[in-house]
Amino acid sequence: MLSFMEDSGLNLSKFCGQGYDGCATMAGKVSGVAKLIRDRYNKALYFHCASHRLNLVINDLNKIMVICITIGTIKGIIDFYRESQRFQVSQHISTTKHKQNKERQNKFKQQFLTSSPSTSSDDNSSTFYTDLCRAFIRADIPIFKLKNPALKDFLEQYTGKTIPEESTIRKKYVNVIYEETLTSIRQNIQDGPIWVSIDESTDADGRYVGNVIVGKLSSEPCNSFLLNCEQLDKCNHKTIAKLFNDSMNLLWPEGVKYENVFLFLSDAAPYMCKAGNVLNAFFPKLIHVTCLAHGFHRVAETIRSSYPDVDQLIATVKKIFLKAPSRVLKFKELYPDLNLPPEPILTRWGTWLEAALYYCEHFEKIKNIISSLNTETATAIDKANNMMENNNLKNNLTYISANFGFLIHTIKQLETRNMPLSESLCIVEESQKKLEKCQGHIGNVVREKCKNVIEKNQGLKNLKIIRDILQGLNPTELLDVELTPLDIVNMKYASITSVDVERSFGQYKNILRPNRRHFTFLNLREYVVSVAHTLWVVGFS
């Protein structure tokens, strides 16, 4: 920076101010850019960019759910007026395209068509537009990219076709691809039998969104599909049950096959369990199972809450290397082959345990790295140094690794698609046996938590009976539902996790990026379902 200013002929004796964002590289008190410049030019006072500071405040405000929902509501009102016909007409009148068309009409006002128009060119254009929309959706390219002049000119040059406006594709052809997707799902599912998985989340605009996954139950592995993505007014057992029933009507528009819905997968939220009880009255063979991968994640959360010192260490070290490239460079200089400390996300299953195992394995290396950093640059460094001198912390990391480390592998195994029911239940039972061997107070707490998770999962008992029958055993207990021998055969690959619906929300959030927030929800639903079908079935993931 200084070389550039000197080469530009600036008089640096008048250098009296400098402003940057607040990252450690620019604003660090010991070796930041602002400090180094101030050492040479003591009049160059540093100011933290006001826009960046305001943006940090706004970002923190967005974490408050009431404000997030309020902003989403305001955006919805804006979108409503933007989409009103009067607004669209007034916008269109001011466009160059409209003015050119008006001039053309005035110029050829007296001309009349003497021959009937041919529809063949219209049919070809319609087919091309449909194929163009399908290609954009399958490649997950935002349709608004058609506004890009370079892309539009390129496509027109090499296809010899007129490229339509983005609004034309969105309004007329996204629905065509969506209907194609529904037809494909119906052809794959046919009359079932099926399993259904539902989960809800709150999106970036503050809306409650429910996703519905369906898959065919068979003696052979089958694909799963995102069938429905719906905005919910509230999140309770009534809206979940309605979403379930509406989705079945969407799958079977000529009449719901109530006796062909065998399995309902969800998390263990009370409203989900209540919805499962309500649905049993309409779907006589329905077994409700709460996700076992999510269940073991809840066990892992119990472990995390039992070790606040380990949790604090992970959070503190995360702060040390966050947006601090000079410290990261120091880390790599000392241990070039060692990965940076993991940054667990509490909603991602098992990531906290992975971080705990990392610190157990590389404790001395991390300790050496942190002790080599300047404690004056961040209070987190001094705090971490003090924590790592605590012998109890090392003992706790050792205990976690020795007794609970296997849960990471358990969760990852349960996330595997198309696993036979017998294998997935075997993983669960083996994990239970390992937890039974854990000693000490924390071991008892974790063991009781696991026991509680399993016992409350009422549908799991039925799946164990089905597993025993499929393995040629004679279970003493009877099923709570009446299944025929063929029904039981079709349960061979029944899932015990709702992993697919969790993945669908990842795709939803990827589509609803900050620069793609002008979807109407109807259009968003059609787009999300079509993209998910491509990623899961066509195979572009």
XYZ file of C-alpha atoms in Angstrom:
541
model
C 0.000 0.000 0.000
C 2.740 2.444 0.967
C 4.749 1.618 -2.166
C 1.692 2.250 -4.324
C 1.014 5.617 -2.666
C 4.662 6.639 -2.976
C 4.749 5.602 -6.641
C 1.564 7.612 -7.181
C 3.345 10.763 -6.045
C 1.300 11.293 -2.892
C 2.782 13.451 -0.110
C 2.713 10.986 2.796
C 3.689 13.653 5.285
C 0.020 14.656 5.068
C -1.143 11.086 5.726
C -3.645 11.725 8.540
C -6.238 8.951 8.365
C -6.853 5.355 7.337
C -10.029 3.255 7.352
C -10.551 -0.499 6.921
C -12.827 -3.268 8.078
C -12.216 -4.770 11.520
C -10.432 -8.034 10.601
C -7.202 -8.852 12.409
C -5.059 -8.429 9.267
C -6.082 -4.789 8.863
C -6.925 -3.681 12.423
C -4.669 -5.859 14.607
C -3.100 -3.924 17.473
C 0.321 -5.624 17.157
C 0.915 -6.508 13.506
C -2.150 -5.197 11.678
C -1.827 -2.947 8.628
C -3.190 0.047 10.574
C -0.575 -0.416 13.339
C 2.344 -0.798 10.895
C 1.356 2.352 9.017
C 0.818 4.295 12.256
C 4.348 3.356 13.355
C 5.705 5.177 10.305
C 3.119 7.953 10.060
C 1.852 8.725 13.548
C -0.801 11.155 12.288
C -2.550 8.406 10.321
C -5.337 7.626 12.734
C -7.237 4.381 12.136
C -11.026 4.388 11.804
C -13.094 1.201 11.719
C -15.270 1.514 8.593
C -18.704 2.741 9.735
C -20.493 0.784 7.008
C -18.824 -2.447 8.135
C -19.698 -1.733 11.769
C -23.313 -1.059 10.855
C -23.384 -4.245 8.769
C -22.136 -6.282 11.765
C -24.956 -4.844 13.877
C -27.521 -5.652 11.187
C -26.183 -9.207 10.875
C -26.595 -9.694 14.638
C -30.134 -8.304 14.437
C -31.001 -10.912 11.814
C -30.311 -13.605 14.414
C -33.326 -12.351 16.393
C -36.269 -14.370 15.102
C -38.842 -11.565 15.555
C -36.784 -9.187 13.411
C -36.078 -11.928 10.842
C -39.804 -12.667 10.495
C -40.633 -8.934 10.317
C -38.155 -8.390 7.479
C -39.577 -11.441 5.684
C -43.102 -9.997 6.026
C -41.996 -6.609 4.669
C -40.302 -8.309 1.711
C -43.490 -10.265 1.090
C -45.475 -6.987 0.947
C -42.942 -5.505 -1.482
C -43.109 -8.612 -3.673
C -46.912 -8.424 -3.633
C -46.891 -4.911 -5.059
C -44.094 -5.726 -7.486
C -46.118 -8.598 -8.859
C -49.352 -6.603 -9.150
C -50.556 -6.080 -12.733
C -50.613 -2.310 -12.471
C -46.974 -2.191 -11.363
C -45.933 -4.584 -14.148
C -47.795 -2.561 -16.800
C -46.304 0.734 -15.632
C -42.838 -0.826 -15.641
C -43.334 -2.315 -19.084
C -44.532 0.968 -20.608
C -41.246 2.621 -19.689
C -39.075 -0.062 -21.339
C -37.294 0.440 -24.645
C -38.884 -2.744 -26.002
C -42.399 -1.369 -25.500
C -41.526 1.944 -27.142
C -40.008 0.174 -30.157
C -43.066 -2.049 -30.530
C -45.360 0.983 -30.342
C -43.379 2.796 -33.051
C -43.507 -0.335 -35.220
C -47.279 -0.591 -34.798
C -47.762 3.057 -35.741
C -45.534 2.648 -38.794
C -47.365 -0.386 -40.149
C -50.812 0.580 -38.882
C -52.491 0.122 -42.261
C -50.973 -3.273 -43.035
C -53.101 -6.418 -42.665
C -52.155 -10.070 -42.712
C -53.245 -11.751 -45.929
C -52.368 -15.316 -45.009
C -53.029 -17.462 -41.953
C -50.011 -17.740 -39.657
C -48.175 -21.013 -39.358
C -48.023 -22.639 -35.950
C -44.955 -24.766 -36.671
C -42.505 -22.018 -35.691
C -44.453 -21.436 -32.465
C -44.298 -25.146 -31.647
C -40.543 -25.197 -32.276
C -40.045 -22.143 -30.078
C -42.118 -23.706 -27.313
C -40.036 -26.898 -27.431
C -36.811 -24.897 -27.403
C -37.955 -22.782 -24.454
C -38.935 -25.921 -22.525
C -35.562 -27.543 -23.237
C -33.767 -24.326 -22.260
C -35.660 -24.146 -18.963
C -34.972 -27.826 -18.266
C -31.231 -27.363 -18.922
C -31.018 -24.360 -16.598
C -32.865 -26.174 -13.810
C -30.851 -29.382 -14.135
C -27.620 -27.396 -14.039
C -29.035 -25.256 -11.195
C -28.276 -22.086 -13.163
C -30.438 -19.155 -11.997
C -32.925 -18.281 -14.708
C -32.225 -14.571 -14.220
C -28.862 -15.244 -15.908
C -30.809 -14.978 -19.174
C -30.736 -11.215 -18.570
C -26.973 -11.267 -19.074
C -26.381 -9.707 -22.542
C -23.230 -11.765 -23.221
C -24.980 -15.074 -22.453
C -28.086 -14.065 -24.379
C -26.077 -13.033 -27.467
C -24.036 -16.251 -27.288
C -27.134 -18.467 -27.133
C -28.874 -16.599 -29.938
C -25.762 -16.738 -32.127
C -25.169 -20.470 -31.799
C -28.755 -21.718 -31.555
C -30.328 -19.431 -34.118
C -33.232 -18.961 -31.698
C -34.637 -15.889 -30.004
C -33.897 -16.141 -26.290
C -36.991 -15.286 -24.252
C -37.205 -12.960 -21.293
C -36.535 -14.420 -17.870
C -40.133 -13.737 -16.823
C -41.439 -15.755 -19.776
C -39.421 -18.815 -18.775
C -40.297 -18.459 -15.108
C -44.037 -17.983 -15.600
C -44.702 -20.461 -18.415
C -42.019 -23.150 -18.444
C -40.880 -23.799 -14.865
C -44.338 -25.235 -14.236
C -43.919 -27.521 -17.273
C -40.696 -28.967 -15.812
C -42.366 -29.267 -12.391
C -45.269 -31.253 -13.882
C -42.736 -33.461 -15.711
C -41.042 -34.085 -12.359
C -44.315 -35.025 -10.655
C -45.137 -37.390 -13.522
C -41.738 -39.054 -13.169
C -42.218 -39.451 -9.400
C -45.682 -40.957 -9.886
C -44.339 -43.407 -12.458
C -41.595 -44.513 -10.064
C -43.871 -44.809 -7.028
C -46.993 -46.105 -8.822
C -49.293 -47.621 -6.163
C -46.524 -48.066 -3.596
C -46.196 -49.141 -0.869
C -44.276 -46.075 0.297
C -42.469 -44.421 3.187
C -42.804 -40.691 3.902
C -40.407 -38.337 5.692
C -41.317 -34.790 6.780
C -39.372 -32.009 8.441
C -39.787 -28.258 8.765
C -37.386 -25.355 8.927
C -37.400 -21.557 8.927
C -35.893 -20.049 5.784
C -33.950 -16.806 5.334
C -37.193 -14.856 4.816
C -38.658 -16.055 8.121
C -41.157 -18.497 6.566
C -42.006 -21.884 8.043
C -41.248 -24.382 5.278
C -42.135 -28.073 5.266
C -40.473 -30.600 2.941
C -41.931 -34.015 2.132
C -39.789 -36.923 0.903
C -41.303 -40.145 -0.422
C -39.766 -43.446 -1.458
C -41.086 -46.797 -2.598
C -40.789 -49.745 -0.227
C -39.610 -52.869 -1.985
C -37.465 -55.939 -1.582
C -34.872 -54.041 -3.655
C -33.315 -50.582 -3.010
C -35.332 -47.688 -4.489
C -34.777 -43.960 -5.022
C -36.305 -41.327 -2.776
C -37.900 -38.119 -4.085
C -38.666 -34.641 -2.840
C -42.405 -34.634 -3.500
C -43.524 -31.392 -1.924
C -42.174 -28.144 -0.496
C -44.835 -26.075 1.203
C -45.075 -22.880 3.238
C -46.750 -23.465 6.615
C -48.835 -20.886 8.450
C -47.758 -22.363 11.776
C -45.661 -25.281 12.882
C -47.835 -27.699 14.863
C -49.309 -31.182 14.551
C -52.291 -29.896 12.524
C -50.186 -28.243 9.811
C -47.849 -31.256 9.618
C -50.784 -33.693 9.300
C -52.364 -31.476 6.632
C -49.060 -31.278 4.745
C -48.800 -35.089 4.888
C -52.344 -35.570 3.558
C -51.998 -32.872 0.853
C -48.784 -34.506 -0.338
C -50.495 -37.883 -0.647
C -53.186 -36.228 -2.778
C -50.426 -34.711 -4.899
C -48.830 -38.146 -5.358
C -52.110 -39.946 -6.072
C -54.456 -37.317 -7.593
C -56.996 -39.956 -8.587
C -57.359 -41.209 -5.027
C -55.030 -41.659 -2.050
C -53.872 -45.239 -1.410
C -54.386 -45.066 2.346
C -53.432 -48.704 2.940
C -50.186 -48.365 0.961
C -48.484 -45.855 3.258
C -46.419 -47.960 5.679
C -43.780 -45.749 7.265
C -43.600 -42.148 8.510
C -40.143 -40.766 9.444
C -39.594 -37.513 11.324
C -37.619 -36.011 14.168
C -38.792 -36.508 17.763
C -40.408 -33.083 18.226
C -43.665 -33.380 20.234
C -45.796 -31.958 17.414
C -44.346 -34.554 15.000
C -45.237 -37.387 17.394
C -48.736 -35.963 17.807
C -49.114 -35.674 14.022
C -48.096 -39.347 13.715
C -50.862 -40.335 16.154
C -53.418 -38.294 14.190
C -52.374 -39.838 10.863
C -52.740 -43.386 12.221
C -56.516 -42.873 12.150
C -56.436 -42.396 8.357
C -53.532 -44.642 7.344
C -54.192 -48.020 9.040
C -50.772 -49.557 8.306
C -48.708 -46.500 9.177
C -45.704 -46.954 11.515
C -44.218 -43.728 12.877
C -40.463 -43.885 13.565
C -38.402 -40.960 14.830
C -35.015 -40.560 13.115
C -32.308 -42.631 14.842
C -29.420 -40.546 13.453
C -31.081 -37.507 14.992
C -31.559 -39.517 18.186
C -27.830 -40.263 18.480
C -27.122 -36.598 17.773
C -29.264 -35.781 20.822
C -27.119 -38.224 22.796
C -24.038 -36.354 21.517
C -25.629 -33.074 22.647
C -25.950 -34.552 26.150
C -22.221 -35.293 26.060
C -21.478 -31.706 24.980
C -23.565 -30.202 27.780
C -21.783 -32.475 30.292
C -18.353 -31.051 29.393
C -18.569 -27.223 29.398
C -14.758 -26.918 29.649
C -14.252 -28.866 26.408
C -17.039 -26.889 24.742
C -15.401 -23.644 25.857
C -12.006 -24.736 24.505
C -13.476 -25.523 21.084
C -15.276 -22.150 20.954
C -12.212 -20.201 22.134
C -9.763 -21.745 19.652
C -12.310 -21.138 16.899
C -12.202 -17.404 17.742
C -8.399 -17.369 17.643
C -8.155 -18.473 13.997
C -11.354 -16.876 12.697
C -10.482 -14.182 10.122
C -6.872 -14.155 11.301
C -4.662 -15.126 8.333
C -1.436 -14.272 10.171
C -2.274 -16.835 12.894
C -3.299 -19.400 10.313
C 0.055 -18.829 8.594
C 1.836 -19.393 11.908
C -0.177 -22.598 12.386
C 0.887 -23.905 8.959
C 4.510 -22.938 9.521
C 4.677 -25.031 12.692
C 2.602 -28.007 11.486
C 2.106 -27.895 7.705
C 0.434 -31.338 7.554
C -2.065 -30.670 10.353
C -5.587 -29.548 9.441
C -6.935 -26.408 11.057
C -9.137 -26.978 14.129
C -12.679 -27.982 13.088
C -15.501 -25.486 13.530
C -18.487 -27.558 14.682
C -22.005 -26.520 13.753
C -24.408 -27.646 16.457
C -27.210 -28.459 14.002
C -24.918 -30.780 12.002
C -24.948 -34.227 13.490
C -21.778 -35.318 15.279
C -19.569 -32.331 14.374
C -18.961 -31.375 18.032
C -17.717 -34.878 18.819
C -15.410 -34.707 15.783
C -13.918 -31.501 17.191
C -13.436 -33.076 20.639
C -11.611 -36.050 19.091
C -9.419 -33.672 17.070
C -8.259 -31.881 20.245
C -7.658 -35.181 22.008
C -5.466 -36.431 19.142
C -3.521 -33.177 18.582
C -3.636 -31.645 22.070
C 0.112 -30.978 22.440
C 0.437 -29.563 18.921
C -2.475 -27.168 19.417
C -1.033 -26.178 22.781
C 2.356 -25.394 21.183
C 0.733 -23.342 18.431
C -1.366 -21.244 20.796
C 1.540 -20.675 23.195
C 3.596 -19.308 20.272
C 0.994 -16.605 19.507
C 1.155 -13.110 20.973
C -1.335 -12.922 23.859
C -1.638 -9.147 23.452
C -3.338 -9.481 20.073
C -6.428 -11.277 21.386
C -7.810 -12.146 24.810
C -8.902 -15.536 23.432
C -5.232 -16.595 23.125
C -4.503 -15.996 26.794
C -7.764 -17.697 27.736
C -6.950 -20.782 25.641
C -3.419 -20.994 27.124
C -4.851 -21.052 30.631
C -7.461 -23.645 29.724
C -4.918 -26.001 28.174
C -2.878 -25.987 31.369
C -5.837 -27.559 33.171
C -5.232 -31.266 33.678
C -8.978 -31.978 33.986
C -9.482 -30.771 30.422
C -7.023 -33.365 29.110
C -8.706 -36.072 31.160
C -12.135 -35.120 29.843
C -10.940 -35.169 26.223
C -9.456 -38.611 26.835
C -12.704 -39.935 28.331
C -14.815 -38.556 25.472
C -12.535 -40.073 22.842
C -12.327 -43.469 24.550
C -16.032 -43.880 25.321
C -18.038 -41.812 22.848
C -15.875 -41.414 19.740
C -17.644 -44.293 17.997
C -20.885 -42.253 17.843
C -19.448 -40.241 14.925
C -19.117 -43.433 12.895
C -22.578 -44.565 14.037
C -24.240 -41.386 12.766
C -22.362 -41.494 9.448
C -23.317 -45.140 8.920
C -26.979 -44.386 9.596
C -26.858 -41.583 7.009
C -26.130 -44.165 4.289
C -28.924 -44.537 1.731
C -30.613 -47.827 0.818
C -29.253 -49.748 3.788
C -31.162 -52.957 4.639
C -33.298 -52.671 7.762
C -31.379 -55.487 9.454
C -28.042 -53.666 9.035
C -29.275 -50.287 10.260
C -30.897 -51.839 13.364
C -27.701 -53.807 14.016
C -25.741 -50.512 14.048
C -28.171 -49.060 16.582
C -28.029 -52.106 18.857
C -24.223 -52.306 18.717
C -24.001 -48.646 19.698
C -26.375 -49.253 22.614
C -24.149 -52.101 23.829
C -21.055 -49.884 23.706
C -22.793 -47.162 25.698
C -23.845 -49.764 28.282
C -20.154 -50.341 29.045
C -19.445 -46.672 29.840
C -18.468 -46.139 33.474
C -18.728 -43.124 35.746
C -21.364 -40.466 36.364
C -21.282 -39.019 32.823
C -21.443 -42.531 31.379
C -24.636 -43.157 33.372
C -26.176 -39.868 32.190
C -25.396 -40.587 28.534
C -26.573 -44.192 28.825
C -29.906 -43.070 30.328
C -30.312 -40.491 27.554
C -29.804 -43.149 24.877
C -32.229 -45.485 26.643
C -34.812 -42.711 26.828
C -34.421 -41.899 23.105
C -34.925 -45.546 22.108
C -37.847 -46.233 24.441
C -39.787 -43.168 23.286
C -39.408 -44.270 19.660
C -42.544 -46.420 19.677
C -42.459 -47.379 16.005
C -38.948 -48.817 16.378
C -40.383 -51.832 18.222
C -42.453 -52.722 15.128
C -39.429 -52.438 12.848
C -37.462 -54.801 15.109
C -40.284 -57.362 14.883
C -40.306 -57.008 11.080
C -36.507 -57.428 11.030
C -36.767 -60.632 13.088
C -39.415 -62.054 10.760
C -37.267 -61.263 7.697
C -34.311 -63.049 9.357
C -36.347 -66.194 9.984
C -36.776 -65.668 13.720
C -40.047 -66.076 15.591
C -40.612 -62.903 17.631
C -42.831 -63.307 20.672
C -44.385 -59.847 20.326
C -47.007 -58.953 17.720
C -47.051 -55.990 15.362
C -49.264 -53.029 16.256
C -50.428 -52.889 12.627
C -51.774 -55.596 10.350
C -49.280 -56.284 7.570
C -49.516 -59.061 5.013
C -46.504 -61.305 4.275
C -45.871 -59.294 1.078
C -46.029 -56.034 3.053
C -43.314 -57.326 5.381
C -41.144 -58.383 2.415
C -41.415 -54.836 1.062
C -40.062 -53.474 4.369
C -36.660 -55.081 3.743
C -35.026 -51.709 2.962
C -37.141 -49.569 5.291
C -35.183 -46.559 6.537
C -34.839 -45.538 10.179
C -33.539 -42.005 9.514
C -34.884 -38.798 7.992
C -31.542 -37.906 6.423
C -32.984 -37.250 2.953
C -35.336 -34.545 4.173
C -32.417 -32.878 6.000
C -30.452 -32.901 2.730
C -33.405 -31.346 0.903
C -33.234 -28.285 3.164
C -29.565 -27.900 2.305
C -30.545 -27.718 -1.365
C -33.413 -25.354 -0.544
C -31.062 -22.933 1.223
C -28.562 -23.196 -1.611
C -31.253 -22.174 -4.114
C -32.549 -19.335 -1.918
C -29.247 -17.468 -1.929
C -29.152 -13.716 -1.168
C -29.228 -12.872 -4.892
C -32.211 -15.167 -5.518
C -34.792 -13.860 -3.053
C -37.486 -12.690 -5.494
C -39.149 -16.071 -5.951
C -42.860 -16.279 -5.281
C -43.258 -19.315 -3.036
C -45.265 -21.187 -5.688
C -42.432 -20.708 -8.159
C -39.852 -21.568 -5.509
C -41.625 -24.840 -4.692
C -41.709 -25.886 -8.346
C -38.046 -24.981 -8.781
C -36.856 -26.752 -5.593
C -38.747 -29.976 -6.370
C -37.421 -30.020 -9.957
C -33.808 -29.366 -8.922
C -33.921 -32.018 -6.166
C -35.256 -34.582 -8.641
C -32.321 -33.851 -10.921
C -29.709 -34.107 -8.157
C -31.091 -37.284 -6.569
C -32.291 -39.235 -9.597
C -30.718 -37.917 -12.786
C -27.382 -37.887 -11.018
C -25.789 -34.466 -11.262
C -25.009 -34.241 -7.528
